[in-house]
Amino acid sequence: MSFANGKYDQATEENLVHSGSQFVPKGIAMHYTVTDTLRNAINALNGRRLSYTFLIDRDGTVVQTRKPDIHAAHAGRSHWKAQSGLQNTSSLNRQSIAISFVSRGYFGHLVNGFAYDTDAHGNIVNDEYPASEVKRAPSLYDPGWQPIWHRYTDAQITAAERLVNSLAREYPSIEEIYGHDDISISGKSDTGPLFPMQRFREQFNLEGGLGFRTTIQSPDGIAELRRGPSSRHTSLGQLHNGDTVFVRAFAYTYRNSSALAVDRPKRRYLTGWASVDTDGGNTHAGFVYAGLFANTPLINQLANRL
């Protein structure tokens, strides 16, 4: 399993409407297609002029749409462990290779052994999937939200392991692997909790750095570590002035009432709530309001609005 002139020897090829430009890949972004078949995924991508570098079908078949160092339109507004210059329009499209699994994503209902979705009138809008192919689980960044996730197949995970291993060897500039839900918190839900992200990070040495380092600087000396990205969420504990945190990513919102929504009428805006690592373990510990940080990676226009 290797690359020759940018072509993965375990993949078939498919051209998409969207074409990209050359870049130096620093990460691998994992997605799911929200479709039932590979062909429907490709049709949806072309209809919206979006793209992934690779798609992995339910049987493990890998499809390549471009060389890995030609960017795909996949991440939208997104960021990860930014050190400076973070703004609403930041995107990882020109930093990450995109891999997407053919998957329905998640379902709203599991009744009589079958999972499905319904429209506003209660009509079933997709094929029903047996309970053996789904699992209810909490979202990493919003544990109170526990939808019914479409399981990845063993063949998909095996194909992804081989592909990620080959990419990491071929492109030494790659430092990290992350899900769309990591880089667009509260904006996107893929790849979800059923993908073994931490195992991939450790197995292929793709954990990357710790993120933006700062300290707590609160008027009353205390910052609450929250379960989710707002003051409405349960406190997981308290941090105190001088405590070090590493900012992994800021959450997003679709509400233009966000204090950081300075480029209306776009669809997704940064919030002031940041996912942080509190012990240098390179894992998400909870959310802290960034107005209580000594400094942030946000551009001044946004930082001044906290």
Coordinates of C-alpha atoms in Angstrom, one line a residue, residues 3-306:
F3 CA 1.5 6.3 -3.3
A4 CA 3.0 6.8 -6.8
N5 CA 2.8 10.3 -8.2
G6 CA 0.0 11.1 -5.8
K7 CA -2.0 8.0 -6.6
Y8 CA -2.9 5.6 -3.9
D9 CA -2.5 2.1 -5.2
Q10 CA -5.5 0.7 -3.2
A11 CA -8.0 3.2 -4.7
T12 CA -10.2 3.6 -7.7
E13 CA -10.5 7.1 -9.2
E14 CA -13.4 9.4 -9.5
N15 CA -13.4 13.0 -10.8
L16 CA -15.5 15.6 -9.1
V17 CA -16.8 19.0 -10.3
H18 CA -14.8 20.9 -7.7
S19 CA -11.1 21.1 -8.4
G20 CA -8.6 22.5 -6.0
S21 CA -5.1 24.0 -5.8
Q22 CA -1.9 22.7 -4.4
F23 CA -1.1 22.9 -0.7
V24 CA 1.1 21.4 2.0
P25 CA -1.1 19.0 4.0
K26 CA -0.7 19.4 7.8
G27 CA -3.6 17.3 8.9
I28 CA -6.2 14.7 8.0
A29 CA -9.9 15.6 8.5
M30 CA -12.3 12.7 8.9
H31 CA -16.0 13.0 7.7
Y32 CA -19.0 11.0 6.9
T33 CA -21.2 11.6 3.8
V34 CA -24.7 11.5 5.2
T35 CA -25.8 9.3 2.3
D36 CA -26.7 5.7 1.9
T37 CA -24.5 4.9 -1.1
L38 CA -21.2 6.0 -2.6
R39 CA -22.9 7.2 -5.8
N40 CA -25.4 9.3 -3.9
A41 CA -22.4 10.9 -2.0
I42 CA -20.6 11.7 -5.3
N43 CA -23.8 13.2 -6.8
A44 CA -24.4 15.3 -3.7
L45 CA -20.8 16.6 -3.7
N46 CA -21.0 17.6 -7.4
G47 CA -24.4 19.2 -6.9
R48 CA -22.9 21.5 -4.2
R49 CA -19.4 21.8 -5.7
L50 CA -17.9 20.2 -2.6
S51 CA -15.3 17.5 -2.4
Y52 CA -13.3 15.0 -0.4
T53 CA -9.8 13.7 -1.2
F54 CA -10.9 10.1 -0.5
L55 CA -14.2 8.3 0.1
I56 CA -14.5 4.9 1.8
D57 CA -17.5 2.8 0.9
R58 CA -19.3 0.4 3.3
D59 CA -17.4 -2.5 1.8
G60 CA -14.0 -0.8 2.3
T61 CA -13.6 0.3 -1.3
V62 CA -11.4 3.5 -1.4
V63 CA -12.2 6.1 -4.0
Q64 CA -9.6 8.9 -4.7
T65 CA -10.8 12.2 -6.3
R66 CA -7.5 14.1 -6.5
K67 CA -3.9 14.0 -5.4
P68 CA -3.6 14.4 -1.6
D69 CA -1.7 17.7 -2.0
I70 CA -4.6 19.3 -4.0
H71 CA -7.1 20.8 -1.6
A72 CA -10.7 19.7 -1.3
A73 CA -13.7 21.8 -0.4
H74 CA -14.8 19.9 2.8
A75 CA -14.2 21.8 6.0
G76 CA -16.0 25.1 5.6
R77 CA -15.4 27.4 8.6
S78 CA -13.1 25.5 10.8
H79 CA -9.9 25.6 12.9
W80 CA -7.8 23.5 15.2
K81 CA -5.2 24.5 17.8
A82 CA -4.7 27.9 16.1
Q83 CA -1.8 30.0 17.5
S84 CA -2.9 33.3 16.1
G85 CA -5.1 35.1 13.5
L86 CA -8.2 33.1 14.3
Q87 CA -11.4 34.6 12.8
N88 CA -14.8 33.5 11.6
T89 CA -13.7 32.9 8.1
S90 CA -10.7 30.6 9.1
S91 CA -10.8 27.3 7.3
L92 CA -8.7 24.1 7.2
N93 CA -9.6 23.4 3.6
R94 CA -6.0 24.3 2.6
Q95 CA -4.4 22.5 5.5
S96 CA -6.1 19.1 5.6
I97 CA -6.6 16.0 3.4
A98 CA -10.2 15.0 3.6
I99 CA -11.4 11.4 4.1
S100 CA -15.1 10.6 4.2
F101 CA -16.9 7.4 5.1
V102 CA -20.1 6.5 3.3
S103 CA -22.5 6.6 6.3
R104 CA -26.0 8.0 7.1
G105 CA -24.4 9.7 10.1
Y106 CA -27.1 9.5 12.7
F107 CA -30.9 8.9 13.0
G108 CA -33.6 10.4 15.1
H109 CA -35.6 7.3 15.8
L110 CA -35.1 3.7 16.8
V111 CA -38.4 1.8 16.9
N112 CA -39.1 -1.9 16.8
G113 CA -35.5 -2.7 15.9
F114 CA -35.1 -0.2 13.1
A115 CA -33.5 3.2 12.9
Y116 CA -34.9 6.0 10.6
D117 CA -35.6 9.7 10.3
T118 CA -38.9 11.5 9.8
D119 CA -40.0 14.8 8.3
A120 CA -42.0 17.5 10.0
H121 CA -45.2 15.5 9.4
G122 CA -43.8 12.2 10.8
N123 CA -43.2 10.5 7.5
I124 CA -40.2 8.3 7.2
V125 CA -37.7 10.0 4.9
N126 CA -35.0 7.3 4.4
D127 CA -34.5 3.6 4.4
E128 CA -34.8 1.8 7.7
Y129 CA -31.6 0.4 9.2
P130 CA -31.6 -2.6 11.6
A131 CA -30.5 -2.0 15.2
S132 CA -27.4 -4.1 14.6
E133 CA -26.1 -1.3 12.3
V134 CA -26.6 1.5 14.7
K135 CA -25.7 2.6 18.3
R136 CA -26.9 5.3 20.6
A137 CA -24.0 7.3 22.1
P138 CA -23.2 10.7 23.5
S139 CA -21.5 13.4 21.4
L140 CA -18.0 14.2 22.6
Y141 CA -18.7 18.0 22.8
D142 CA -22.3 17.8 23.9
P143 CA -22.8 14.6 26.1
G144 CA -26.4 15.5 26.7
W145 CA -27.1 14.9 22.9
Q146 CA -27.2 11.1 22.3
P147 CA -28.5 10.4 18.8
I148 CA -28.5 7.0 17.1
W149 CA -25.3 6.7 15.2
H150 CA -24.7 4.7 12.0
R151 CA -21.9 2.2 12.8
Y152 CA -18.8 2.2 10.6
T153 CA -18.1 -1.2 9.1
D154 CA -15.0 -3.2 10.0
A155 CA -14.0 -3.0 6.4
Q156 CA -14.2 0.8 6.5
I157 CA -12.0 1.0 9.6
T158 CA -9.4 -1.3 8.2
A159 CA -9.3 0.6 4.9
A160 CA -9.0 3.9 6.8
E161 CA -6.1 2.4 8.9
R162 CA -4.2 1.5 5.7
L163 CA -4.9 4.8 4.0
V164 CA -3.9 7.0 7.0
N165 CA -0.8 4.9 7.5
S166 CA 0.2 5.4 3.9
L167 CA -0.6 9.1 4.0
A168 CA 1.5 9.7 7.1
R169 CA 4.5 7.9 5.5
E170 CA 4.1 9.7 2.2
Y171 CA 3.5 13.2 3.6
P172 CA 5.7 13.8 6.6
S173 CA 4.2 17.3 7.0
I174 CA 1.0 15.7 8.4
E175 CA 1.0 16.2 12.1
E176 CA -2.6 15.5 13.2
I177 CA -5.8 13.7 12.5
Y178 CA -9.2 15.1 13.6
G179 CA -12.9 14.9 12.9
H180 CA -15.1 17.5 11.4
D181 CA -16.7 17.7 14.9
D182 CA -13.3 18.6 16.4
I183 CA -12.6 21.4 14.0
S184 CA -16.2 22.8 13.8
I185 CA -17.5 22.2 17.3
S186 CA -21.3 22.6 17.5
G187 CA -21.3 23.2 13.8
K188 CA -20.7 19.6 12.5
S189 CA -21.2 16.2 14.0
D190 CA -19.0 13.9 11.9
T191 CA -17.2 11.6 12.5
G192 CA -19.0 11.2 15.8
P193 CA -18.2 9.0 18.8
L194 CA -18.2 5.6 17.0
F195 CA -15.0 6.4 15.1
P196 CA -11.9 5.4 17.1
M197 CA -10.2 8.8 16.8
Q198 CA -7.9 8.5 19.8
R199 CA -6.7 5.1 18.7
F200 CA -5.8 6.5 15.2
R201 CA -4.0 9.4 16.8
E202 CA -1.9 7.2 18.9
Q203 CA -1.4 4.4 16.4
F204 CA -0.1 6.7 13.7
N205 CA 1.6 9.3 15.9
L206 CA -0.8 12.0 14.8
E207 CA -1.7 13.7 18.1
G208 CA 0.0 17.0 17.2
G209 CA 0.8 19.8 19.6
L210 CA -1.2 20.9 22.7
G211 CA -2.8 24.0 21.2
F212 CA -2.7 27.7 22.2
R213 CA -1.2 28.1 25.7
T214 CA -2.7 30.6 28.0
T215 CA -3.7 31.1 31.7
I216 CA -6.8 32.0 33.5
Q217 CA -7.2 35.7 34.3
S218 CA -10.7 36.1 35.8
P219 CA -12.0 39.2 37.7
D220 CA -13.1 37.1 40.6
G221 CA -10.2 34.6 40.3
I222 CA -12.4 31.7 39.1
A223 CA -13.3 30.2 35.8
E224 CA -15.9 27.4 35.5
L225 CA -15.0 24.4 33.3
R226 CA -18.3 23.6 31.6
R227 CA -19.7 20.4 30.0
G228 CA -20.8 22.3 26.9
P229 CA -20.1 25.6 25.2
S230 CA -22.3 28.0 27.2
S231 CA -23.0 29.0 30.8
R232 CA -26.2 26.9 30.8
H233 CA -24.1 23.7 30.8
T234 CA -23.2 21.9 34.0
S235 CA -19.9 22.9 35.7
L236 CA -17.3 20.2 35.7
G237 CA -15.1 22.0 38.2
Q238 CA -13.3 25.3 38.7
L239 CA -10.1 26.7 37.4
H240 CA -8.2 29.5 39.2
N241 CA -6.2 32.5 38.1
G242 CA -2.8 31.4 36.9
D243 CA -3.9 27.9 35.9
T244 CA -2.6 26.9 32.5
V245 CA -5.0 25.8 29.7
F246 CA -4.4 24.8 26.1
V247 CA -7.0 26.0 23.7
R248 CA -7.9 23.3 21.2
A249 CA -10.8 25.0 19.4
F250 CA -13.6 27.5 19.8
A251 CA -17.2 26.3 19.4
Y252 CA -19.4 27.7 16.6
T253 CA -23.0 28.8 16.5
Y254 CA -25.5 29.4 13.7
R255 CA -27.0 32.3 15.6
N256 CA -25.9 35.7 14.4
S257 CA -26.6 37.1 17.9
S258 CA -23.1 35.8 18.9
A259 CA -20.9 38.6 20.1
L260 CA -18.3 37.4 17.5
A261 CA -20.7 37.4 14.5
V262 CA -19.1 40.4 12.9
D263 CA -19.4 39.2 9.2
R264 CA -23.2 38.7 8.9
P265 CA -25.1 37.2 7.1
K266 CA -22.8 34.2 7.0
R267 CA -24.1 30.9 8.4
R268 CA -21.6 29.9 11.1
Y269 CA -19.8 32.1 13.7
L270 CA -17.3 31.6 16.4
T271 CA -18.5 31.8 20.0
G272 CA -16.5 32.9 23.0
W273 CA -16.4 29.3 24.4
A274 CA -13.2 27.2 23.9
S275 CA -12.5 23.5 24.2
V276 CA -9.5 23.3 26.5
D277 CA -6.9 20.7 27.6
T278 CA -6.2 21.4 31.3
D279 CA -3.4 19.0 32.1
G280 CA -1.3 18.7 29.0
G281 CA -2.7 15.3 28.1
N282 CA -3.8 16.6 24.6
T283 CA -7.5 15.7 25.3
H284 CA -10.7 17.7 25.6
A285 CA -11.4 18.5 29.3
G286 CA -14.4 20.9 28.9
F287 CA -15.2 24.4 27.8
V288 CA -14.1 27.7 29.3
Y289 CA -15.3 31.2 28.4
A290 CA -12.4 32.9 26.6
G291 CA -13.0 36.2 28.1
L292 CA -11.4 34.7 31.2
F293 CA -8.1 33.9 29.4
A294 CA -5.0 36.1 29.7
N295 CA -4.9 36.1 25.9
T296 CA -6.4 34.2 23.0
P297 CA -5.5 33.3 19.3
L298 CA -8.4 35.4 18.1
I299 CA -7.8 38.4 15.9
N300 CA -8.1 41.7 17.9
Q301 CA -11.4 42.6 16.4
L302 CA -12.9 39.4 17.9
A303 CA -10.9 39.3 21.1
N304 CA -12.0 42.8 22.0
R305 CA -15.7 41.6 21.9
L306 CA -15.3 38.9 24.5

